[in-house]
Every structure is written in C-alpha cells, then in structure tokens.
Coordinates of C-alpha atoms in Angstrom, one line a residue:
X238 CA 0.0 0.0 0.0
X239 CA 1.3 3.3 -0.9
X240 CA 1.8 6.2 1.5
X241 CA -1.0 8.0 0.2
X242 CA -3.2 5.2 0.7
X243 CA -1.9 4.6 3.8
X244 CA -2.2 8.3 4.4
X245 CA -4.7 10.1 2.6
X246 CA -5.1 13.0 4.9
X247 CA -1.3 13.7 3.8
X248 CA -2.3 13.8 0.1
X249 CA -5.1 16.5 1.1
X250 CA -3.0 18.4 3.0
X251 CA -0.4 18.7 0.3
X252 CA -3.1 19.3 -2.5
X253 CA -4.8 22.0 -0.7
X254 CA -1.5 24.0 0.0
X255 CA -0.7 23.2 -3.8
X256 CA -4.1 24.7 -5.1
X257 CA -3.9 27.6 -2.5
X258 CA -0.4 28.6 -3.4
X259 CA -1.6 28.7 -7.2
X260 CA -5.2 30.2 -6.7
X261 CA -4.2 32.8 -3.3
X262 CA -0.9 33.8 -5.7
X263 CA -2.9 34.1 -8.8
X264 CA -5.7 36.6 -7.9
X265 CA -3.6 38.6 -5.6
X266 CA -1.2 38.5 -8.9
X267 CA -4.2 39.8 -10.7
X268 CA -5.1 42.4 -8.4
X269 CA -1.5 44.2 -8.5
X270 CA -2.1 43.8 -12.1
X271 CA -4.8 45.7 -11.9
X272 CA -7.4 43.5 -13.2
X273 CA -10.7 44.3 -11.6
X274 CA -13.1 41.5 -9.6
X275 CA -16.2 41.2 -9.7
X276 CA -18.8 43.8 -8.1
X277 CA -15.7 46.2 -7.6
X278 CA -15.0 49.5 -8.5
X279 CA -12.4 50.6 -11.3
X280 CA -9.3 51.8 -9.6
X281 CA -8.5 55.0 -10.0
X282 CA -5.9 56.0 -12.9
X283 CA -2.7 56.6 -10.1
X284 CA -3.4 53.7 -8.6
X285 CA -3.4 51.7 -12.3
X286 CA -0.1 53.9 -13.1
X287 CA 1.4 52.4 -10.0
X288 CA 0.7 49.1 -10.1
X289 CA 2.3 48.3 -13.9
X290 CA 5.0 48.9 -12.1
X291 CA 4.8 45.6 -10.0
X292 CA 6.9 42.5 -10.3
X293 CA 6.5 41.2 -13.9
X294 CA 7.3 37.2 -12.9
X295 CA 4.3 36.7 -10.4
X296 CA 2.0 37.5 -13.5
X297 CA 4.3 34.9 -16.2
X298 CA 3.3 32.5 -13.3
X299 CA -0.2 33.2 -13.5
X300 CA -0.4 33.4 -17.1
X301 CA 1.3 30.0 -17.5
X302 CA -1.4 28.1 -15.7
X303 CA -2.8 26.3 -18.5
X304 CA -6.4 27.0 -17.1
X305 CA -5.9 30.6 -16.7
X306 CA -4.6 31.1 -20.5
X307 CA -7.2 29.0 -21.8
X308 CA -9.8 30.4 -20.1
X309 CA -9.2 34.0 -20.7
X310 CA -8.0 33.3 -24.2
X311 CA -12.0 32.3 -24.7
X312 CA -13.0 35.1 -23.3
X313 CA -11.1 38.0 -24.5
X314 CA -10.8 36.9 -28.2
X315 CA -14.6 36.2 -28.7
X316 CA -16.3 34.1 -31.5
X317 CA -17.5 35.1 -34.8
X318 CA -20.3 37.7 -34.8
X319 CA -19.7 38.0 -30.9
X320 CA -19.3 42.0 -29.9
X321 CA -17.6 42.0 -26.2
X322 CA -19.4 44.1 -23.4
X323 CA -16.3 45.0 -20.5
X324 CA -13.4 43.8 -19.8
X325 CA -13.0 40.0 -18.5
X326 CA -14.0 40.0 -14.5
X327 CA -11.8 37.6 -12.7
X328 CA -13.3 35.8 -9.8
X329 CA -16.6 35.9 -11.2
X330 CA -19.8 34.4 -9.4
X331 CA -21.4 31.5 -11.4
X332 CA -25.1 32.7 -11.8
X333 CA -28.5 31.4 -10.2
X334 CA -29.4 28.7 -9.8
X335 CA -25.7 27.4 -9.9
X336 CA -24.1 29.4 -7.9
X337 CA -23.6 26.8 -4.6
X338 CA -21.0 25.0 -5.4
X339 CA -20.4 22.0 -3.3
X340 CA -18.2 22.9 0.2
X341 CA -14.8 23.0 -0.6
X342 CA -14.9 22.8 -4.4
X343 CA -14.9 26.0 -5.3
X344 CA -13.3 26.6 -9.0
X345 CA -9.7 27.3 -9.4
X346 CA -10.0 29.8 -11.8
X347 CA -13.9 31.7 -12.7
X348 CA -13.8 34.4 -15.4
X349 CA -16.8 36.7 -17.0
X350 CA -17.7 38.6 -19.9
X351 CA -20.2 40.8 -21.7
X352 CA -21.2 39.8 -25.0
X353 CA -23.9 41.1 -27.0
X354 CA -24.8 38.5 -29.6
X355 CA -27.8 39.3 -32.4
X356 CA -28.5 42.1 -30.0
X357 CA -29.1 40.0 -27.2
X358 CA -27.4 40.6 -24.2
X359 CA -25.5 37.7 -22.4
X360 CA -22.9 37.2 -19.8
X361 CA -20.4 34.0 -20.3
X362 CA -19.0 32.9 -16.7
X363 CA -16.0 30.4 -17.9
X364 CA -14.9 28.5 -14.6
X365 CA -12.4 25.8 -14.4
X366 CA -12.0 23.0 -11.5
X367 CA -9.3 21.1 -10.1
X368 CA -8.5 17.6 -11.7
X369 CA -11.1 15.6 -12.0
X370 CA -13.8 17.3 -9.7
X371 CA -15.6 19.2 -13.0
X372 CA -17.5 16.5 -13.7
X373 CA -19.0 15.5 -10.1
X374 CA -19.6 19.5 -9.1
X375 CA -21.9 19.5 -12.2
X376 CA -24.3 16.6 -11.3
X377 CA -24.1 18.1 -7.6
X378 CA -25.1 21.7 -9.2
X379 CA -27.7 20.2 -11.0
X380 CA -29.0 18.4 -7.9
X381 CA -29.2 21.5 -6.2
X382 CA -30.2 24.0 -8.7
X383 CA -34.2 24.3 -6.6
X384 CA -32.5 24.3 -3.0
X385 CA -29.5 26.8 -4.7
X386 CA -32.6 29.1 -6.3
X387 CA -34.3 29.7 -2.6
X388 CA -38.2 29.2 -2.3
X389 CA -38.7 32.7 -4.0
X390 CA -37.2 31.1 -7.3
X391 CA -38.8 28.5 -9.6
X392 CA -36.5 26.5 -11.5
X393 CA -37.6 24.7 -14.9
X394 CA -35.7 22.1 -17.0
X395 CA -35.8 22.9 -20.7
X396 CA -34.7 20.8 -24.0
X397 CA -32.2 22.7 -26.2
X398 CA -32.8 23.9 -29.3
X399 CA -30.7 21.4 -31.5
X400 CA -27.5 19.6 -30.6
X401 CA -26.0 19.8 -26.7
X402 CA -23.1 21.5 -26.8
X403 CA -20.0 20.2 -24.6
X404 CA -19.9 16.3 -23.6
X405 CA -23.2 17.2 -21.3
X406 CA -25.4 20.4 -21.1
X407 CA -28.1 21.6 -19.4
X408 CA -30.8 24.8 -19.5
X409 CA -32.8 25.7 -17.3
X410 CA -35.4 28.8 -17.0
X411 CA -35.9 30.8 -13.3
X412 CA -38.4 32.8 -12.4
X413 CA -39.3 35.3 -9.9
X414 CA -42.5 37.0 -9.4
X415 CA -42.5 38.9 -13.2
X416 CA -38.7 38.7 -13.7
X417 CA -37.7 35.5 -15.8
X418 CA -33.9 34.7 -17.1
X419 CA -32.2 31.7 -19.0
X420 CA -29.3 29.4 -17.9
X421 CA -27.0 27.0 -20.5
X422 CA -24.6 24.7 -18.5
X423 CA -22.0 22.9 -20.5
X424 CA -19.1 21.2 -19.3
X425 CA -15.5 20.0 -21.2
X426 CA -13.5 18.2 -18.5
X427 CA -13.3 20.0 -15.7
X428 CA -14.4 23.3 -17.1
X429 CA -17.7 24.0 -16.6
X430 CA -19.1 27.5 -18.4
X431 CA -22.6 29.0 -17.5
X432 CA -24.2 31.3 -20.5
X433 CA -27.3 33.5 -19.0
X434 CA -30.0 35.6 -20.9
X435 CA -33.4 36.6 -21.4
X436 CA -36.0 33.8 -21.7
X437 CA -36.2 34.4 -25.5
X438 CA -32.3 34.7 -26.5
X439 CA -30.6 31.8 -28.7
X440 CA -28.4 30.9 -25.4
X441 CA -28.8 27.1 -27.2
X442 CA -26.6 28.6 -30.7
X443 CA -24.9 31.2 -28.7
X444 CA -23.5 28.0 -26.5
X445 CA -22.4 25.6 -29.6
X446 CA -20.4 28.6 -30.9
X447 CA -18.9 29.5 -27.4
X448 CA -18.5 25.7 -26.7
X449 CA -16.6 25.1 -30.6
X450 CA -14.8 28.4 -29.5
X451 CA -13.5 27.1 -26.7
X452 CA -13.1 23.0 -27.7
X453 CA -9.9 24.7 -30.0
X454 CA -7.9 26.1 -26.6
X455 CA -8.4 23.1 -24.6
X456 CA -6.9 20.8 -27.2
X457 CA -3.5 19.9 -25.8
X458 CA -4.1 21.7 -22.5
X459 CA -7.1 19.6 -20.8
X460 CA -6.1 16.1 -21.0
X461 CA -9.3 14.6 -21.1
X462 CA -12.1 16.7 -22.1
X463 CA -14.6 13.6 -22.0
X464 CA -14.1 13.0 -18.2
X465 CA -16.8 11.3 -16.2
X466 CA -18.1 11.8 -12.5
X467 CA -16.5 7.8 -11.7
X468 CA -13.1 9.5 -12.8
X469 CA -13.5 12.1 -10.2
X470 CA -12.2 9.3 -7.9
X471 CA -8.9 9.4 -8.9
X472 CA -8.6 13.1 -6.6
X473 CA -8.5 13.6 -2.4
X474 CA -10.9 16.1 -3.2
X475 CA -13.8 14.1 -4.8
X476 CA -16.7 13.9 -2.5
X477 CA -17.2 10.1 -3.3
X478 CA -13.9 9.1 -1.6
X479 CA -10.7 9.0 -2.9
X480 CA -9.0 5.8 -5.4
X481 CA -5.9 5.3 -6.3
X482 CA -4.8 5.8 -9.8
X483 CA -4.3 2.4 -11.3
X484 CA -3.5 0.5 -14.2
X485 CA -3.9 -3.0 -15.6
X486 CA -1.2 -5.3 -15.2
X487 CA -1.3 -8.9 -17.1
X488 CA -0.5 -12.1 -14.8
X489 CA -0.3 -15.5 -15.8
X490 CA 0.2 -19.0 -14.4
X491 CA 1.3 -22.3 -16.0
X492 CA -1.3 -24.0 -17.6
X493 CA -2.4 -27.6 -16.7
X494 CA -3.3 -30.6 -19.4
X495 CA -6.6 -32.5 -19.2
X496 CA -6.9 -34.8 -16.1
X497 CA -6.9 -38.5 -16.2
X498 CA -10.0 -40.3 -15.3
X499 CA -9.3 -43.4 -12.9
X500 CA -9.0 -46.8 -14.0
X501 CA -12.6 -47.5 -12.7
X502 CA -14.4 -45.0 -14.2
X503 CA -17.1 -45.9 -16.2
X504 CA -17.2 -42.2 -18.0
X505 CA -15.0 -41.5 -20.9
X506 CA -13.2 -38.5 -21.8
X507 CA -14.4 -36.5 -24.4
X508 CA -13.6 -33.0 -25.8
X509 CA -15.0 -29.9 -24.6
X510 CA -17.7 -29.6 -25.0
X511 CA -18.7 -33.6 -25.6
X512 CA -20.0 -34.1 -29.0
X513 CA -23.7 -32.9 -30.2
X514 CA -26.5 -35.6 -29.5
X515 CA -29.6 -34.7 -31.8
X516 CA -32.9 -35.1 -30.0
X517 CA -36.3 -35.2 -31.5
X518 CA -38.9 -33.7 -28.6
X519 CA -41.8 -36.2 -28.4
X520 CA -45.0 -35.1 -28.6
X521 CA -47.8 -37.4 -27.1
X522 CA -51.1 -36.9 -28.2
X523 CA -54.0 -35.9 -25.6
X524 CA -55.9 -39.1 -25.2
X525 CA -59.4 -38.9 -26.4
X526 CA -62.7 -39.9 -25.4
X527 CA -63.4 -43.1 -27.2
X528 CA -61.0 -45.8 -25.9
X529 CA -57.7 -46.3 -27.7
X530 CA -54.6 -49.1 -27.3
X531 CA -52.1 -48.9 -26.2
X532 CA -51.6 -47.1 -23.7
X533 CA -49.3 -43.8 -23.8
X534 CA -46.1 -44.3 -21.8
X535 CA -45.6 -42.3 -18.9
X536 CA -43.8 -38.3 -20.0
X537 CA -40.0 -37.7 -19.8
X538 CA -38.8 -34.3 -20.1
X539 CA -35.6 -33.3 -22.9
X540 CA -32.6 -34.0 -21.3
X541 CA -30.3 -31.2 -21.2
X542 CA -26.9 -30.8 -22.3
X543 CA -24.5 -30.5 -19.1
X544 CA -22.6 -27.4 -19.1
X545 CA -19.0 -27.6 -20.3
X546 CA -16.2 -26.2 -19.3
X547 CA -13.4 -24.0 -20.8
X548 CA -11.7 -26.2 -23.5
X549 CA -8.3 -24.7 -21.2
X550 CA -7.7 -23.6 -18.2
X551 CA -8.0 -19.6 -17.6
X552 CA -3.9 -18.7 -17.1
X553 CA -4.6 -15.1 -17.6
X554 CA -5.4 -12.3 -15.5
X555 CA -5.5 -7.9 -15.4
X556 CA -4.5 -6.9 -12.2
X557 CA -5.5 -3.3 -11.1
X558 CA -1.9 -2.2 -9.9
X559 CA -1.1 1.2 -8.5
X560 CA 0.9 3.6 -10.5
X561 CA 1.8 7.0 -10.3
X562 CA -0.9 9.2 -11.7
X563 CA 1.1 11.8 -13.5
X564 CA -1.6 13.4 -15.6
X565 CA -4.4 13.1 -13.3
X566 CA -8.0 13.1 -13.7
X567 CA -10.1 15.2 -15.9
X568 CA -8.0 18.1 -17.3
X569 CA -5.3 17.0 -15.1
X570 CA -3.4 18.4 -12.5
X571 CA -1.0 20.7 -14.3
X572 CA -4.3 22.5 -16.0
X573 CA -5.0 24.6 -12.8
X574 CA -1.2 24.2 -11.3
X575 CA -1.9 21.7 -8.9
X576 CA 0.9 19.2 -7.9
X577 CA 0.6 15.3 -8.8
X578 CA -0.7 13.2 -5.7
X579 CA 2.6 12.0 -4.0
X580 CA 3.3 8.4 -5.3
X581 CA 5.5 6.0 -2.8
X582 CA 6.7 3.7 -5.4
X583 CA 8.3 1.3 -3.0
X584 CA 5.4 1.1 -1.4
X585 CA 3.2 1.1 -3.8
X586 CA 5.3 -2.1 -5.5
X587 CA 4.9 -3.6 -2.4
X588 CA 0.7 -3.7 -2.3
X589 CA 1.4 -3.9 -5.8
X590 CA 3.3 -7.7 -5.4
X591 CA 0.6 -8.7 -3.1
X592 CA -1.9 -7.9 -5.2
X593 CA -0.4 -9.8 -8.4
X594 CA 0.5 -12.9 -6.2
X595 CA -3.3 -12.7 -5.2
X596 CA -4.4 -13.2 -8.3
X597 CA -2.0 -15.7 -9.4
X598 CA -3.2 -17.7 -6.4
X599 CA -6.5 -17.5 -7.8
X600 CA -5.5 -18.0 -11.5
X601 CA -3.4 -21.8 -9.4
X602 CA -6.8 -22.5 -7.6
X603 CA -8.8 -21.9 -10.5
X604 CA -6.6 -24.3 -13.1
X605 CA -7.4 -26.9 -10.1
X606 CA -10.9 -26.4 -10.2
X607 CA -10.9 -26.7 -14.0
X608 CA -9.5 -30.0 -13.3
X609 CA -12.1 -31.2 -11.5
X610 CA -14.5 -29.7 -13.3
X611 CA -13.4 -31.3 -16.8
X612 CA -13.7 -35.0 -14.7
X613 CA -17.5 -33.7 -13.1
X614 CA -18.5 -32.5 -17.2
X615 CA -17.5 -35.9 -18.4
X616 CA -18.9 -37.8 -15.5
X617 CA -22.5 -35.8 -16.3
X618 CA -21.8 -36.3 -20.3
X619 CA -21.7 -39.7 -19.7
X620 CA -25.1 -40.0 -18.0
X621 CA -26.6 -37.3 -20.6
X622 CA -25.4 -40.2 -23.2
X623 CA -27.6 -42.5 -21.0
X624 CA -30.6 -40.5 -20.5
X625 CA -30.7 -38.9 -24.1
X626 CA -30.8 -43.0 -25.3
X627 CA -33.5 -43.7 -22.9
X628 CA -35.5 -40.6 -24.3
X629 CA -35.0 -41.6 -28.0
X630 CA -36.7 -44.9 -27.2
X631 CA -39.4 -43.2 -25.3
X632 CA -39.9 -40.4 -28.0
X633 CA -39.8 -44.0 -30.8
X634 CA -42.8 -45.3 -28.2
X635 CA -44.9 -42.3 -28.4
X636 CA -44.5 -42.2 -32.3
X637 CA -46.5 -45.9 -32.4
X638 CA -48.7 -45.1 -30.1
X639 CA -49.4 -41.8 -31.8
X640 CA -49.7 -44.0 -35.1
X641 CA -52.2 -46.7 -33.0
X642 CA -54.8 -43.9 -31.4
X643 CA -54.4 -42.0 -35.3
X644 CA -55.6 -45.3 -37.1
X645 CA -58.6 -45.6 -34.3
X646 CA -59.3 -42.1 -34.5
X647 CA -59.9 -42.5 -37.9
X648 CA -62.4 -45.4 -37.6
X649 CA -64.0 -43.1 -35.2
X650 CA -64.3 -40.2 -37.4
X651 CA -65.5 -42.7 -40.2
X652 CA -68.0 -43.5 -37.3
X653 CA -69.1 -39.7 -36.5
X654 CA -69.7 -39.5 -40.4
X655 CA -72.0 -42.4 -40.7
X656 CA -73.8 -41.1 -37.3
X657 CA -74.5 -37.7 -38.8
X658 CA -76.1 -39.4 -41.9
X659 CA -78.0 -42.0 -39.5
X660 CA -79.4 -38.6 -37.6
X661 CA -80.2 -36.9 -40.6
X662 CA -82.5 -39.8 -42.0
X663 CA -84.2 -39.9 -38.9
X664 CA -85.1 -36.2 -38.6
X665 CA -86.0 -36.9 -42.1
X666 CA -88.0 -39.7 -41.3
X667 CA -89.6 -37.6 -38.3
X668 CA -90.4 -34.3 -39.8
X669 CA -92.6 -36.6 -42.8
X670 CA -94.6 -37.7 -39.7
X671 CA -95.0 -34.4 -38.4
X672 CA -95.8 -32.8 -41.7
X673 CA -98.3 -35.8 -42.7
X674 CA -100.4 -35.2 -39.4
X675 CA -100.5 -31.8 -40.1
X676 CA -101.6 -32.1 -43.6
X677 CA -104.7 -34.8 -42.2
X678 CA -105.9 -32.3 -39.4
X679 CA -106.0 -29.2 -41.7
X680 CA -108.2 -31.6 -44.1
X681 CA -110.3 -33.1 -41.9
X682 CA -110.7 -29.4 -40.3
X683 CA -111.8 -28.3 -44.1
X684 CA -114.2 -30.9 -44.1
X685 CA -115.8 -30.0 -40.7
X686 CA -115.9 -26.6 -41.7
X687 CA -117.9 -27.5 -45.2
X688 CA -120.1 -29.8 -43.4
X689 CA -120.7 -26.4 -40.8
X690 CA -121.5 -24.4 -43.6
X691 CA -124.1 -26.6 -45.4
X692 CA -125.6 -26.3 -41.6
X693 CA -125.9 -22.9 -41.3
X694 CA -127.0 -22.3 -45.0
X695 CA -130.3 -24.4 -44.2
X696 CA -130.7 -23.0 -41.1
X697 CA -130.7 -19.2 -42.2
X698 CA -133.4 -20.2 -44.7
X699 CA -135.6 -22.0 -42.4
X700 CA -135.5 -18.7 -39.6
X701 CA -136.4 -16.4 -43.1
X702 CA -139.4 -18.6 -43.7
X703 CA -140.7 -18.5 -40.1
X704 CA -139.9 -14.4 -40.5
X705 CA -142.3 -14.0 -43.5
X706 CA -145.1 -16.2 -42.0
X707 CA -144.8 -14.2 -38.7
X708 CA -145.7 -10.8 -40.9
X709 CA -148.3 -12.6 -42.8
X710 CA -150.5 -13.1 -39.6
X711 CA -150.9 -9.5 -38.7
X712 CA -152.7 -8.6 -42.1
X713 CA -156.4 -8.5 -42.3
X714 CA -157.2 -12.4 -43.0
X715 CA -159.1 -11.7 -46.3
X716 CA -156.2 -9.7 -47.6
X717 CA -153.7 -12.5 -45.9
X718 CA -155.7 -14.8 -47.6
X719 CA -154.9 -13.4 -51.2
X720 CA -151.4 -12.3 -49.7
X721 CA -150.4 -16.2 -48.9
X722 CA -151.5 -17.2 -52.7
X723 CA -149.7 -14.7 -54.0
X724 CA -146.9 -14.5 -51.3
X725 CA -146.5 -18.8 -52.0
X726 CA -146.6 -18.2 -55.5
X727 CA -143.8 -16.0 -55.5
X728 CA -141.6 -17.3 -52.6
X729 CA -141.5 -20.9 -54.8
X730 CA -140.3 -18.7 -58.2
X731 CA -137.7 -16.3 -56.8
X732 CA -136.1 -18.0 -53.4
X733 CA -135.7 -21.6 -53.9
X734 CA -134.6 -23.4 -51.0
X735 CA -130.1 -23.7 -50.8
X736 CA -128.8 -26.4 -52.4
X737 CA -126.1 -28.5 -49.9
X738 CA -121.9 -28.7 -51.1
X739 CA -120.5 -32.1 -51.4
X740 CA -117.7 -31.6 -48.9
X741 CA -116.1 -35.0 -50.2
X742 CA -115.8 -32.7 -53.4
X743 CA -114.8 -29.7 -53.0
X744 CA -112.2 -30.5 -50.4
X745 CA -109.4 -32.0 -51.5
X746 CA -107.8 -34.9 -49.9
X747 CA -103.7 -33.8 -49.5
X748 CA -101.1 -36.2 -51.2
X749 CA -99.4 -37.0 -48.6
X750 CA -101.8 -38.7 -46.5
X751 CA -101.5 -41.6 -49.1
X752 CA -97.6 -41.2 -49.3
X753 CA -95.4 -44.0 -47.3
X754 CA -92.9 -42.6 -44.9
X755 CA -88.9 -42.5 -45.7
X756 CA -87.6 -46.2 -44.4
X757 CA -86.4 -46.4 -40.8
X758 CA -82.5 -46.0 -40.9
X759 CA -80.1 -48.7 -40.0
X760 CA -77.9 -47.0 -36.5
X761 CA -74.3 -47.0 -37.2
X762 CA -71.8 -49.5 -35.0
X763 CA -69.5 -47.7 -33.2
X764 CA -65.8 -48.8 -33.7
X765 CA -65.1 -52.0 -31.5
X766 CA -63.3 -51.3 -28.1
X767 CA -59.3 -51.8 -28.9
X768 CA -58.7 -52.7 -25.2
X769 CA -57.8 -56.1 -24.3
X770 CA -61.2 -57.1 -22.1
X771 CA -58.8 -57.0 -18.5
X772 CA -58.3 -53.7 -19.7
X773 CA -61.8 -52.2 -20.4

C-alpha cells in the first residue's frame, strides 16, 4: 500500500496548499495587475499607473497556468459575430441557480464577460476545477439547482434547441414574481461554463459557438475533455472518496493438461464440449374420449446438455496495480497548477506484489478447479449419453402409439360421419310424420268446416221462412188470404230453397296422407373397443 493510501489526509493536505499557493498567488497576482473583480470598483488612474510597475514574474506565473490562458484566451478573443461588453471579470460568481457550489470545491479559476450577440445581451462565466472534480460539481449543481434558487425562485428544465453542446449540457429557466432569465450549462472536463439571458435569447446557438470556441484552446491543454463523474475518484478532493490511480497489469500461471479419469471410471473422456447428440422432442397426443390401445407411456422431459467447461484452463489475468498518476483526472493536474498526488513507489510495489500474487493464487486455484470440473463434465456427459438413449426410445414409443390412437381415431371419425347421416335420415324420417299429421288435421278441419256451412245455410233459410209467416198473420185475414196465394206463389219462383256442397268434393284430400314414410335408418356400429377385455 502506498503512502498515500496509507495516508490520505497527507495527500489532502499537500493538494490543498498546492491549489492555495496557485489560486491565493494568482488573484492577488491579478489584483497588483490591476485587473478588476467582480462587483468592484475601477481603480482609479494613479493607482493603475502604479501598479504596472509591480513585479512582472508573479504574472508569467499566472499566465502560464494552463487553465488561466485557456480560459481567458476564450473570453477576451470572442467568437465570430460576438461584440464584447467589459473587460473579462476575474473571480466571477457563477449565476443562479448554480451558484452553490459543493463545500470545498470552489473553481480554481472563474472568469466573466459581456457579449452582446444578435442584440441580445449575455454574460459568459468560464470557470475551471481542479482535476477531475468538474464533472461531479456539475451533477451536484444540478441536484441542487431548486434548493440553490431559494423558495422565492422556480426553477424549470428545458430541451435545447438542437444539438448539446460540450460532452453534457443543461438549460434551465428561473423565475421570480414577473422577472424570468435563462441558464445553458456545458461542461468540457473540468471546465464547466454558464451562458445566461433573457428567456427568449438563442443561449442554445450562442452555447455551440462558445462551446466550438472554446473545444480549439483546450486541445493539448485539458487532457481529457470527455471525463466522467467515476473519474473524479482518482482526486482527495472528490466527495465520493478517494481511489488510487491504477492501471492494468497482465498475470499469468502455468497451464495444466486435461486430467486422467481413474482406472474405474465408467465415464469417458471426451472434448470440450462432448460431442452434439440430436434429440427429436416427443409429442404425445392428448388421449381422447373413445377408448384407444395402447396405452401412452408415462412423460419424460428433454434431457439437457451439461454445461461444459473452458476447453483450457483460464492462465490469464488484469491486475488493477497502483501507479503513479502523472496526468491526473479530468483536465489533469497541471491545467489549474496543482501538484501530482505523491506516489511512494516502494510502497506502492509492495501492495502492488501482493496484489499480483493474489491473483496468481487465484488464476493456481482456478486451473485446479478446472480439473475437476473437466472430470464432473464428463462424468455428467456420460449419464446425458444414458438419459438422451433412454428418451429416444421413449420419443420412438410415443410415435407408435401416436400411429395406433391415429388409425382408431380415424375409424371413429369414419363413425361420426355415418352417425351424422344415421341422424339426418331420422329427422327426415320424423319431420314426414309431423308434416303428414298436419296435412290430415288441416283436411279433416276443411271438411268440418264445409259440413258447418251446409248447416248454417239451411238454417238461415228455415229462420227467413218462419220471419215472412210471422208478418203474414198480422194482415187483415181476407187480404192475408190473397197475400199467402200470392206470397206462396212467389216465394216458390224467386227464393228456392239452398242447395247442400258435397264436402267430399270440394275438399281435396292432401297427397301426402297416401304417401309411405322415408324407411327407418339402419344405427351406425361404433368402432369395437381396442382394449384387451382385462383392460376395459
């Protein structure tokens, strides 16, 4: 183990007085040079006369932090179109809602500017962090944009317009009572930039160009602009712990030959994997309701294939070793001046041996196991042999009894056919019955009804006789006398009495009363019982 893992409070300490030495040096640089901060006042014209006249090396020293150049490079030359607004601000405040930064990772070096961009008005805060931390103080910004903002301030997510610029990006909208502004948050490594404006500006364009502006003056400088939160790690300051820089290391063992099986063993050896057996998957048919022979044999399920091993032996391993971390994460530790974490190499090739041996031990113990289980994989091949026999006769079993219950099923449906004609004749057979008793009562109910009529007829002229004799009384008798001659006379020539209909006759007696009925139908056998008679 390394001093620094042994120690890591040593490593902090020795950071923290590297990164103060560079950031306390740089600004107080900055402020003899005259530069102004952020929220101060211009200094007045003596005062700027006097301090040109300050030591020119502590500025070189400022200037030649990679992170400082960069930065301000971005800033003071600006992109295409771009008309500047100011001077650059050093120490600038990253704007709401990300402006609380994590405790104790505040950036190394925050810059702003003016711009005025298709007569929009923006502000560009450029900050950069020490190695490795820009990353993880984004996500954490961006965790705590709401809590940042204060109650007063609603924070809203937004999609840009178009591509993200950086490797990730974020945009938000605040608002506060009638007052609404914009926020783009792009990172590249461990510079993170913030771009704010109205609601309605183009911050999403205005950010690709600033972020192509800037992707030119990190090349060379940042050494890895594609740096994740995990690689964060790799600094004492990272709030997830710190991990030692390592690398991967290849360790081997010697490799072992097959194993001999014993002179008893009943399993052979075979290669690795054994060789393909081809299995046909029964499929027994449901057993149906008419009785069928044989029986079906009890179900067996696919065997499957044992697992083989490795045809060798693993002999191979990467080993996470420690090494010294000269770059560092992110950017690196030279962008913002910082010094490399110190790196024991004695120590570290110490925890470094132990940790190779460890996994040559477990490269030896796993050969041994492969060993073993080469003789377990042919010991279970040999009983998959066994059991994928056994299922080929039981699949060859179901096929003839499949074949048996197929050539009875067809007798059955051969049976089902001749059933369906056998009901068909007699429904046949029954509805001529039905139709030939209805056919007799509708005639014999024709013949009642002529028979009533002829009834009637007669009776309706008998009441009109007794009518007309009735009047005949009331006359005066000598004219009723010469009233009946001439009343008889006349009833005989124009009202004879109604002649009677032969109802044999006129009704006419339906065909099918002398029709015979269809033949009664023979019932179909049913197929004979294939079980032997213990059986049935």
């Amino acid at each position: 183990m390394s001093v620094f893992e042994k120690r890591p409070g040593m490593a902090l300490a020795a950071g923290a007085l590297s990164l103060s030495l560079v950031t306390g040096t740089g600004l107080f640089a900055l402020h003899l040079a005259g530069a102004p901060l952020v929220g101060s006042e211009p200094e007045p014209t003596e005062q700027a006369t006097a301090v040109e006249k300050a030591p020119e090396p502590v500025a070189a020293k400022i200037r030649d932090v990679p992170a400082e150049e960069s930065l301000a490079g971005a800033l003071e030359k600006a992109p295409k179109g771009w008309k500047t607004g100011g001077s650059v601000q050093r120490a600038a405040t990253q704007p709401l809602p990300f402006s609380c930064p994590p405790e104790g990772t505040a950036p190394a070096v925050a810059m702003s500017r003016l711009f005025s961009v298709d007569r929009q008005r923006i502000q560009v805060v450029a900050t950069a962090y020490s190695a490795g931390l820009g990353a993880e103080v984004m996500d954490a910004l961006i965790d705590d944009a709401d809590s940042c903002a204060g109650g007063s301030v609603a924070v809203r997510s937004r999609a840009f317009d178009g591509k993200k610029p950086g490797v990730e990006a974020h945009r938000v909208l605040t608002y506060e009572g009638f007052n609404s502004a914009q926020v783009v948050a792009f990172r590249r490594g461990d510079v993170l930039v913030f771009i704010s404006g109205a609601e309605g500006a183009p911050l999403s364009e205005a950010a690709r160009e600033f972020d192509r502006h800037l992707a030119d003056r990190l090349e060379g400088v940042c050494a890895d602009q594609q740096s994740t939160a995990g690689d964060a790690r790799r600094s004492p300051w990272s709030t997830e712990g710190y991990k030692p820089y390592t690398v991967e290391q290849k360790v081997s063992v010697r490799d072992l030959p097959l194993p001999r099986l014993s002179e008893d063993a009943e399993a052979e050896a075979v290669g690795l994997p054994g060789p393909k057996i081809k299995i046909q998957r029964a499929r027994p048919a449901a057993e149906p309701v008419y009785p069928v022979w044989p029986p079906m044999p009890d179900r067996m399920e696919v065997p499957k294939t044992p697992a083989s091993p490795d045809e060798d032996p693993v002999t191979q391993a990467d080993v996470a070793v420690l090494a010294e971390d000269k770059t560092g994460p992110g950017c690196g530790w030279a962008f913002t001046g910082m010094s490399p974490v110190v790196f024991d190499a004695q120590a570290a090739e110490q925890a470094n041996a132990k940790r190779r041996q460890a996994a040559k031990d477990k490269l030896a113990d796993g050969t041994v196991r492969w060993q073993q289980d080469v003789l377990d994989y042919w010991e279970a091949y040999d009983r998959y042999v066994d059991e994928a026999a056994e299922y080929k006769d039981y699949a060859a079993d179901v096929a003839k009894v499949n074949k048996a219950w197929d050539a009875i099923g067809e007798d059955w449906a051969d049976f089902w056919v001749a059933y369906d004609a056998y009901q068909a004749k007699l429904a046949e057979r029954s509805l001529f019955f039905v139709n030939q008793d209805n056919a007799r009562n509708r005639y014999e109910n024709a013949l009642d009804q002529c028979e009533a009529d002829n009834r009637d007829a007669a009776e309706k002229a008998r009441q009109q006789a007794e009518d007309r004799k009735a009047d005949e009384d009331e006359k005066d008798e000598d004219e009723k006398d010469k009233d009946e001659k001439d009343s008889k006379k006349q009833e005989e020539a124009e009202e004879p009495a109604p002649a009677q209909v032969d109802c044999d006759s006129a009704v006419s007696e339906p065909a099918i009363l002398s029709q015979a009925p269809p033949p009664e139908p023979a019932e179909p056998e049913q197929p004979r019982d294939p079980r032997p008679a213990d059986r049935r």
